[in-house]
Amino acid sequence: MPQLSPRLCEAINEQIKNEISSAYLYLAMSTECSARSLNGAAHWLRRQWDEELAHATKLIDYMDERGVKSEFQSIPAPEFKFEGLLALFEQALAHEQKVTLSINGLMEKAIQEQDHAAQIFLQWFVTEQIEEENSTEEVVEMLRLAGDDGSALLIIDQRLGARTAEANAEEAEA
Ligand code: FEO
């Protein structure tokens, strides 16, 4: 198989950084929730950390398959403010929307480079971003409905705590 173009390599390296940065952000958010005894949200966000690491690994493995060694970049400390669970998940959703844009940009480059194999590979990420945005949006909507109702927030936190790892395992294998 022909090597990836330098332009596409650079863009994939950038996306690896984005995925690791996302993982780092979710880990920080998870730790914050844990410190506030929001254990269900902490668990949900920890699963998200797993997913982001799996996304980064998938890109690194693909580069390897195409005969290119990934180049790792510095990851800045994650930045977010805790102003309640709803605000936190709104930040997570805004973050996923940015990731979607970067995946779309990456796909655009693969199209411009006429790299059909890379386009097929990247389709997985395009589809995955729909799920990433939807699952985060679902949490935001639940939290908006709950408002300041403490009992409802407790139930949501319990529900977030029930997020399983099986879906992640399937995704990582895909
Ligand atoms: Fe890897 Fe949440 O996007």
mmCIF file of N, CA, C and O in Angstrom, residues 3-78:
data_model
loop_
_atom_site.group_PDB
_atom_site.id
_atom_site.type_symbol
_atom_site.label_atom_id
_atom_site.label_comp_id
_atom_site.label_asym_id
_atom_site.label_seq_id
_atom_site.Cartn_x
_atom_site.Cartn_y
_atom_site.Cartn_z
ATOM 1 N N GLN A 3 2.449 4.889 0.785
ATOM 2 C CA GLN A 3 2.555 5.612 2.067
ATOM 3 C C GLN A 3 1.561 6.779 2.109
ATOM 4 O O GLN A 3 1.128 7.276 1.075
ATOM 5 N N LEU A 4 1.249 7.161 3.305
ATOM 6 C CA LEU A 4 0.391 8.339 3.489
ATOM 7 C C LEU A 4 1.153 9.587 3.042
ATOM 8 O O LEU A 4 2.372 9.656 3.217
ATOM 9 N N SER A 5 0.451 10.552 2.509
ATOM 10 C CA SER A 5 1.117 11.796 2.103
ATOM 11 C C SER A 5 1.575 12.540 3.366
ATOM 12 O O SER A 5 0.966 12.390 4.429
ATOM 13 N N PRO A 6 2.639 13.350 3.256
ATOM 14 C CA PRO A 6 3.113 14.106 4.436
ATOM 15 C C PRO A 6 2.003 14.964 5.036
ATOM 16 O O PRO A 6 1.894 15.101 6.253
ATOM 17 N N ARG A 7 1.140 15.523 4.185
ATOM 18 C CA ARG A 7 0.053 16.393 4.663
ATOM 19 C C ARG A 7 -0.940 15.601 5.531
ATOM 20 O O ARG A 7 -1.404 16.057 6.566
ATOM 21 N N LEU A 8 -1.235 14.388 5.064
ATOM 22 C CA LEU A 8 -2.177 13.546 5.808
ATOM 23 C C LEU A 8 -1.540 13.033 7.105
ATOM 24 O O LEU A 8 -2.201 12.957 8.139
ATOM 25 N N CYS A 9 -0.238 12.725 7.025
ATOM 26 C CA CYS A 9 0.480 12.282 8.242
ATOM 27 C C CYS A 9 0.412 13.373 9.299
ATOM 28 O O CYS A 9 0.125 13.097 10.474
ATOM 29 N N GLU A 10 0.663 14.594 8.863
ATOM 30 C CA GLU A 10 0.659 15.718 9.808
ATOM 31 C C GLU A 10 -0.735 15.872 10.433
ATOM 32 O O GLU A 10 -0.877 16.076 11.646
ATOM 33 N N ALA A 11 -1.760 15.735 9.605
ATOM 34 C CA ALA A 11 -3.133 15.887 10.098
ATOM 35 C C ALA A 11 -3.509 14.748 11.057
ATOM 36 O O ALA A 11 -4.202 14.969 12.053
ATOM 37 N N ILE A 12 -3.060 13.537 10.763
ATOM 38 C CA ILE A 12 -3.381 12.406 11.662
ATOM 39 C C ILE A 12 -2.615 12.571 12.982
ATOM 40 O O ILE A 12 -3.163 12.335 14.058
ATOM 41 N N ASN A 13 -1.360 13.011 12.888
ATOM 42 C CA ASN A 13 -0.610 13.273 14.128
ATOM 43 C C ASN A 13 -1.339 14.298 14.989
ATOM 44 O O ASN A 13 -1.401 14.170 16.213
ATOM 45 N N GLU A 14 -1.900 15.296 14.341
ATOM 46 C CA GLU A 14 -2.647 16.339 15.055
ATOM 47 C C GLU A 14 -3.894 15.723 15.710
ATOM 48 O O GLU A 14 -4.249 16.054 16.845
ATOM 49 N N GLN A 15 -4.536 14.812 14.984
ATOM 50 C CA GLN A 15 -5.746 14.174 15.531
ATOM 51 C C GLN A 15 -5.393 13.259 16.705
ATOM 52 O O GLN A 15 -6.165 13.163 17.665
ATOM 53 N N ILE A 16 -4.237 12.622 16.640
ATOM 54 C CA ILE A 16 -3.795 11.784 17.778
ATOM 55 C C ILE A 16 -3.682 12.690 19.010
ATOM 56 O O ILE A 16 -4.149 12.361 20.098
ATOM 57 N N LYS A 17 -3.091 13.843 18.799
ATOM 58 C CA LYS A 17 -2.970 14.807 19.909
ATOM 59 C C LYS A 17 -4.368 15.201 20.415
ATOM 60 O O LYS A 17 -4.601 15.264 21.628
ATOM 61 N N ASN A 18 -5.297 15.454 19.484
ATOM 62 C CA ASN A 18 -6.660 15.837 19.883
ATOM 63 C C ASN A 18 -7.322 14.752 20.726
ATOM 64 O O ASN A 18 -8.016 15.041 21.702
ATOM 65 N N GLU A 19 -7.122 13.497 20.321
ATOM 66 C CA GLU A 19 -7.765 12.386 21.049
ATOM 67 C C GLU A 19 -7.163 12.240 22.451
ATOM 68 O O GLU A 19 -7.885 12.029 23.423
ATOM 69 N N ILE A 20 -5.835 12.367 22.521
ATOM 70 C CA ILE A 20 -5.188 12.251 23.843
ATOM 71 C C ILE A 20 -5.590 13.449 24.714
ATOM 72 O O ILE A 20 -5.826 13.307 25.918
ATOM 73 N N SER A 21 -5.696 14.614 24.095
ATOM 74 C CA SER A 21 -6.137 15.804 24.845
ATOM 75 C C SER A 21 -7.551 15.601 25.366
ATOM 76 O O SER A 21 -7.881 16.003 26.482
ATOM 77 N N SER A 22 -8.406 14.979 24.536
ATOM 78 C CA SER A 22 -9.781 14.697 24.965
ATOM 79 C C SER A 22 -9.753 13.745 26.157
ATOM 80 O O SER A 22 -10.475 13.944 27.136
ATOM 81 N N ALA A 23 -8.936 12.704 26.044
ATOM 82 C CA ALA A 23 -8.833 11.735 27.145
ATOM 83 C C ALA A 23 -8.425 12.458 28.431
ATOM 84 O O ALA A 23 -9.021 12.253 29.498
ATOM 85 N N TYR A 24 -7.451 13.338 28.308
ATOM 86 C CA TYR A 24 -6.906 14.071 29.449
ATOM 87 C C TYR A 24 -7.997 14.957 30.074
ATOM 88 O O TYR A 24 -8.140 15.041 31.296
ATOM 89 N N LEU A 25 -8.792 15.601 29.193
ATOM 90 C CA LEU A 25 -9.877 16.456 29.668
ATOM 91 C C LEU A 25 -10.897 15.626 30.452
ATOM 92 O O LEU A 25 -11.309 16.000 31.554
ATOM 93 N N TYR A 26 -11.284 14.472 29.889
ATOM 94 C CA TYR A 26 -12.289 13.645 30.567
ATOM 95 C C TYR A 26 -11.745 13.063 31.872
ATOM 96 O O TYR A 26 -12.491 12.910 32.831
ATOM 97 N N LEU A 27 -10.454 12.778 31.890
ATOM 98 C CA LEU A 27 -9.867 12.272 33.142
ATOM 99 C C LEU A 27 -9.942 13.356 34.220
ATOM 100 O O LEU A 27 -10.285 13.082 35.373
ATOM 101 N N ALA A 28 -9.624 14.586 33.821
ATOM 102 C CA ALA A 28 -9.672 15.702 34.781
ATOM 103 C C ALA A 28 -11.108 15.926 35.259
ATOM 104 O O ALA A 28 -11.354 16.132 36.455
ATOM 105 N N MET A 29 -12.057 15.856 34.331
ATOM 106 C CA MET A 29 -13.459 16.047 34.710
ATOM 107 C C MET A 29 -13.915 14.932 35.647
ATOM 108 O O MET A 29 -14.641 15.166 36.616
ATOM 109 N N SER A 30 -13.487 13.723 35.343
ATOM 110 C CA SER A 30 -13.853 12.567 36.169
ATOM 111 C C SER A 30 -13.316 12.739 37.590
ATOM 112 O O SER A 30 -14.015 12.502 38.587
ATOM 113 N N THR A 31 -12.073 13.177 37.674
ATOM 114 C CA THR A 31 -11.435 13.359 38.986
ATOM 115 C C THR A 31 -12.170 14.437 39.784
ATOM 116 O O THR A 31 -12.384 14.300 40.997
ATOM 117 N N GLU A 32 -12.570 15.490 39.078
ATOM 118 C CA GLU A 32 -13.311 16.590 39.724
ATOM 119 C C GLU A 32 -14.644 16.067 40.282
ATOM 120 O O GLU A 32 -15.020 16.368 41.416
ATOM 121 N N CYS A 33 -15.343 15.276 39.472
ATOM 122 C CA CYS A 33 -16.643 14.738 39.915
ATOM 123 C C CYS A 33 -16.455 13.804 41.101
ATOM 124 O O CYS A 33 -17.240 13.831 42.058
ATOM 125 N N SER A 34 -15.419 12.992 41.016
ATOM 126 C CA SER A 34 -15.147 12.054 42.099
ATOM 127 C C SER A 34 -14.908 12.808 43.411
ATOM 128 O O SER A 34 -15.412 12.422 44.468
ATOM 129 N N ALA A 35 -14.154 13.895 43.321
ATOM 130 C CA ALA A 35 -13.847 14.696 44.514
ATOM 131 C C ALA A 35 -15.112 15.311 45.108
ATOM 132 O O ALA A 35 -15.151 15.677 46.282
ATOM 133 N N ARG A 36 -16.147 15.438 44.271
ATOM 134 C CA ARG A 36 -17.408 16.025 44.731
ATOM 135 C C ARG A 36 -18.465 14.948 45.006
ATOM 136 O O ARG A 36 -19.656 15.241 45.081
ATOM 137 N N SER A 37 -18.030 13.707 45.096
ATOM 138 C CA SER A 37 -18.916 12.558 45.372
ATOM 139 C C SER A 37 -19.983 12.375 44.298
ATOM 140 O O SER A 37 -21.042 11.799 44.572
ATOM 141 N N LEU A 38 -19.706 12.854 43.089
ATOM 142 C CA LEU A 38 -20.603 12.588 41.961
ATOM 143 C C LEU A 38 -20.046 11.339 41.262
ATOM 144 O O LEU A 38 -19.446 11.411 40.181
ATOM 145 N N ASN A 39 -20.225 10.213 41.932
ATOM 146 C CA ASN A 39 -19.491 9.020 41.510
ATOM 147 C C ASN A 39 -19.977 8.438 40.192
ATOM 148 O O ASN A 39 -19.199 7.856 39.443
ATOM 149 N N GLY A 40 -21.276 8.600 39.905
ATOM 150 C CA GLY A 40 -21.798 8.099 38.627
ATOM 151 C C GLY A 40 -21.211 8.889 37.465
ATOM 152 O O GLY A 40 -20.754 8.317 36.469
ATOM 153 N N ALA A 41 -21.210 10.213 37.596
ATOM 154 C CA ALA A 41 -20.641 11.063 36.542
ATOM 155 C C ALA A 41 -19.152 10.777 36.400
ATOM 156 O O ALA A 41 -18.619 10.713 35.281
ATOM 157 N N ALA A 42 -18.478 10.583 37.542
ATOM 158 C CA ALA A 42 -17.039 10.272 37.505
ATOM 159 C C ALA A 42 -16.800 8.986 36.714
ATOM 160 O O ALA A 42 -15.878 8.906 35.886
ATOM 161 N N HIS A 43 -17.653 8.001 36.945
ATOM 162 C CA HIS A 43 -17.532 6.721 36.238
ATOM 163 C C HIS A 43 -17.772 6.921 34.733
ATOM 164 O O HIS A 43 -17.009 6.414 33.907
ATOM 165 N N TRP A 44 -18.816 7.634 34.372
ATOM 166 C CA TRP A 44 -19.152 7.886 32.953
ATOM 167 C C TRP A 44 -17.960 8.550 32.245
ATOM 168 O O TRP A 44 -17.568 8.166 31.149
ATOM 169 N N LEU A 45 -17.398 9.542 32.922
ATOM 170 C CA LEU A 45 -16.280 10.284 32.320
ATOM 171 C C LEU A 45 -15.016 9.432 32.246
ATOM 172 O O LEU A 45 -14.218 9.574 31.316
ATOM 173 N N ARG A 46 -14.862 8.517 33.180
ATOM 174 C CA ARG A 46 -13.704 7.616 33.131
ATOM 175 C C ARG A 46 -13.826 6.664 31.945
ATOM 176 O O ARG A 46 -12.840 6.327 31.302
ATOM 177 N N ARG A 47 -15.062 6.234 31.643
ATOM 178 C CA ARG A 47 -15.291 5.398 30.459
ATOM 179 C C ARG A 47 -14.953 6.201 29.191
ATOM 180 O O ARG A 47 -14.455 5.680 28.217
ATOM 181 N N GLN A 48 -15.262 7.493 29.255
ATOM 182 C CA GLN A 48 -14.978 8.358 28.112
ATOM 183 C C GLN A 48 -13.463 8.493 27.900
ATOM 184 O O GLN A 48 -12.992 8.511 26.773
ATOM 185 N N TRP A 49 -12.744 8.540 28.988
ATOM 186 C CA TRP A 49 -11.256 8.555 28.915
ATOM 187 C C TRP A 49 -10.773 7.300 28.187
ATOM 188 O O TRP A 49 -9.939 7.372 27.294
ATOM 189 N N ASP A 50 -11.371 6.156 28.549
ATOM 190 C CA ASP A 50 -10.998 4.890 27.887
ATOM 191 C C ASP A 50 -11.255 4.986 26.382
ATOM 192 O O ASP A 50 -10.447 4.543 25.570
ATOM 193 N N GLU A 51 -12.420 5.541 26.036
ATOM 194 C CA GLU A 51 -12.791 5.637 24.615
ATOM 195 C C GLU A 51 -11.805 6.495 23.847
ATOM 196 O O GLU A 51 -11.398 6.153 22.742
ATOM 197 N N GLU A 52 -11.455 7.628 24.441
ATOM 198 C CA GLU A 52 -10.538 8.542 23.730
ATOM 199 C C GLU A 52 -9.171 7.913 23.538
ATOM 200 O O GLU A 52 -8.553 8.076 22.483
ATOM 201 N N LEU A 53 -8.721 7.174 24.541
ATOM 202 C CA LEU A 53 -7.431 6.496 24.391
ATOM 203 C C LEU A 53 -7.522 5.457 23.274
ATOM 204 O O LEU A 53 -6.581 5.287 22.486
ATOM 205 N N ALA A 54 -8.682 4.772 23.197
ATOM 206 C CA ALA A 54 -8.872 3.777 22.126
ATOM 207 C C ALA A 54 -8.870 4.470 20.757
ATOM 208 O O ALA A 54 -8.321 3.936 19.782
ATOM 209 N N HIS A 55 -9.454 5.670 20.676
ATOM 210 C CA HIS A 55 -9.453 6.409 19.405
ATOM 211 C C HIS A 55 -8.024 6.756 18.987
ATOM 212 O O HIS A 55 -7.644 6.602 17.821
ATOM 213 N N ALA A 56 -7.244 7.246 19.955
ATOM 214 C CA ALA A 56 -5.851 7.621 19.649
ATOM 215 C C ALA A 56 -5.069 6.391 19.188
ATOM 216 O O ALA A 56 -4.334 6.438 18.196
ATOM 217 N N THR A 57 -5.279 5.276 19.897
ATOM 218 C CA THR A 57 -4.545 4.052 19.566
ATOM 219 C C THR A 57 -4.908 3.567 18.169
ATOM 220 O O THR A 57 -4.059 3.087 17.414
ATOM 221 N N LYS A 58 -6.182 3.710 17.822
ATOM 222 C CA LYS A 58 -6.645 3.289 16.499
ATOM 223 C C LYS A 58 -5.910 4.076 15.399
ATOM 224 O O LYS A 58 -5.506 3.517 14.376
ATOM 225 N N LEU A 59 -5.738 5.359 15.627
ATOM 226 C CA LEU A 59 -5.026 6.198 14.648
ATOM 227 C C LEU A 59 -3.545 5.820 14.575
ATOM 228 O O LEU A 59 -2.967 5.732 13.482
ATOM 229 N N ILE A 60 -2.943 5.586 15.738
ATOM 230 C CA ILE A 60 -1.521 5.221 15.777
ATOM 231 C C ILE A 60 -1.308 3.890 15.043
ATOM 232 O O ILE A 60 -0.376 3.738 14.237
ATOM 233 N N ASP A 61 -2.209 2.932 15.291
ATOM 234 C CA ASP A 61 -2.095 1.620 14.640
ATOM 235 C C ASP A 61 -2.276 1.744 13.129
ATOM 236 O O ASP A 61 -1.633 1.043 12.359
ATOM 237 N N TYR A 62 -3.157 2.654 12.721
ATOM 238 C CA TYR A 62 -3.372 2.828 11.275
ATOM 239 C C TYR A 62 -2.128 3.415 10.613
ATOM 240 O O TYR A 62 -1.718 2.977 9.527
ATOM 241 N N MET A 63 -1.540 4.402 11.273
ATOM 242 C CA MET A 63 -0.301 4.988 10.745
ATOM 243 C C MET A 63 0.740 3.877 10.583
ATOM 244 O O MET A 63 1.422 3.796 9.564
ATOM 245 N N ASP A 64 0.826 3.027 11.591
ATOM 246 C CA ASP A 64 1.794 1.923 11.573
ATOM 247 C C ASP A 64 1.524 1.005 10.379
ATOM 248 O O ASP A 64 2.444 0.607 9.657
ATOM 249 N N GLU A 65 0.236 0.694 10.174
ATOM 250 C CA GLU A 65 -0.164 -0.162 9.041
ATOM 251 C C GLU A 65 0.254 0.445 7.707
ATOM 252 O O GLU A 65 0.571 -0.271 6.763
ATOM 253 N N ARG A 66 0.240 1.767 7.663
ATOM 254 C CA ARG A 66 0.598 2.457 6.421
ATOM 255 C C ARG A 66 2.095 2.799 6.377
ATOM 256 O O ARG A 66 2.541 3.579 5.539
ATOM 257 N N GLY A 67 2.853 2.224 7.298
ATOM 258 C CA GLY A 67 4.313 2.368 7.261
ATOM 259 C C GLY A 67 4.845 3.679 7.806
ATOM 260 O O GLY A 67 5.952 4.088 7.448
ATOM 261 N N VAL A 68 4.060 4.336 8.671
ATOM 262 C CA VAL A 68 4.506 5.620 9.225
ATOM 263 C C VAL A 68 4.511 5.557 10.749
ATOM 264 O O VAL A 68 3.560 5.058 11.354
ATOM 265 N N LYS A 69 5.590 6.077 11.329
ATOM 266 C CA LYS A 69 5.641 6.149 12.798
ATOM 267 C C LYS A 69 4.983 7.444 13.245
ATOM 268 O O LYS A 69 5.330 8.522 12.735
ATOM 269 N N SER A 70 4.039 7.340 14.169
ATOM 270 C CA SER A 70 3.348 8.538 14.662
ATOM 271 C C SER A 70 4.325 9.448 15.391
ATOM 272 O O SER A 70 5.264 8.977 16.036
ATOM 273 N N GLU A 71 4.061 10.743 15.294
ATOM 274 C CA GLU A 71 4.889 11.709 16.028
ATOM 275 C C GLU A 71 4.044 12.304 17.142
ATOM 276 O O GLU A 71 2.960 12.843 16.882
ATOM 277 N N PHE A 72 4.526 12.166 18.349
ATOM 278 C CA PHE A 72 3.741 12.623 19.490
ATOM 279 C C PHE A 72 4.051 14.068 19.847
ATOM 280 O O PHE A 72 5.198 14.490 19.803
ATOM 281 N N GLN A 73 3.003 14.780 20.191
ATOM 282 C CA GLN A 73 3.139 16.193 20.527
ATOM 283 C C GLN A 73 2.858 16.417 22.010
ATOM 284 O O GLN A 73 2.275 15.558 22.663
ATOM 285 N N SER A 74 3.253 17.584 22.484
ATOM 286 C CA SER A 74 3.000 17.902 23.896
ATOM 287 C C SER A 74 1.501 18.079 24.120
ATOM 288 O O SER A 74 0.797 18.596 23.257
ATOM 289 N N ILE A 75 1.058 17.637 25.276
ATOM 290 C CA ILE A 75 -0.364 17.767 25.630
ATOM 291 C C ILE A 75 -0.481 18.772 26.773
ATOM 292 O O ILE A 75 0.014 18.508 27.880
ATOM 293 N N PRO A 76 -1.129 19.910 26.518
ATOM 294 C CA PRO A 76 -1.283 20.880 27.616
ATOM 295 C C PRO A 76 -2.257 20.383 28.687
ATOM 296 O O PRO A 76 -3.093 19.515 28.408
ATOM 297 N N ALA A 77 -2.141 20.928 29.871
ATOM 298 C CA ALA A 77 -3.058 20.553 30.961
ATOM 299 C C ALA A 77 -4.496 20.896 30.543
ATOM 300 O O ALA A 77 -4.730 21.917 29.903
ATOM 301 N N PRO A 78 -5.455 20.014 30.872
ATOM 302 C CA PRO A 78 -6.840 20.295 30.481
ATOM 303 C C PRO A 78 -7.385 21.515 31.217
ATOM 304 O O PRO A 78 -7.062 21.726 32.385
#
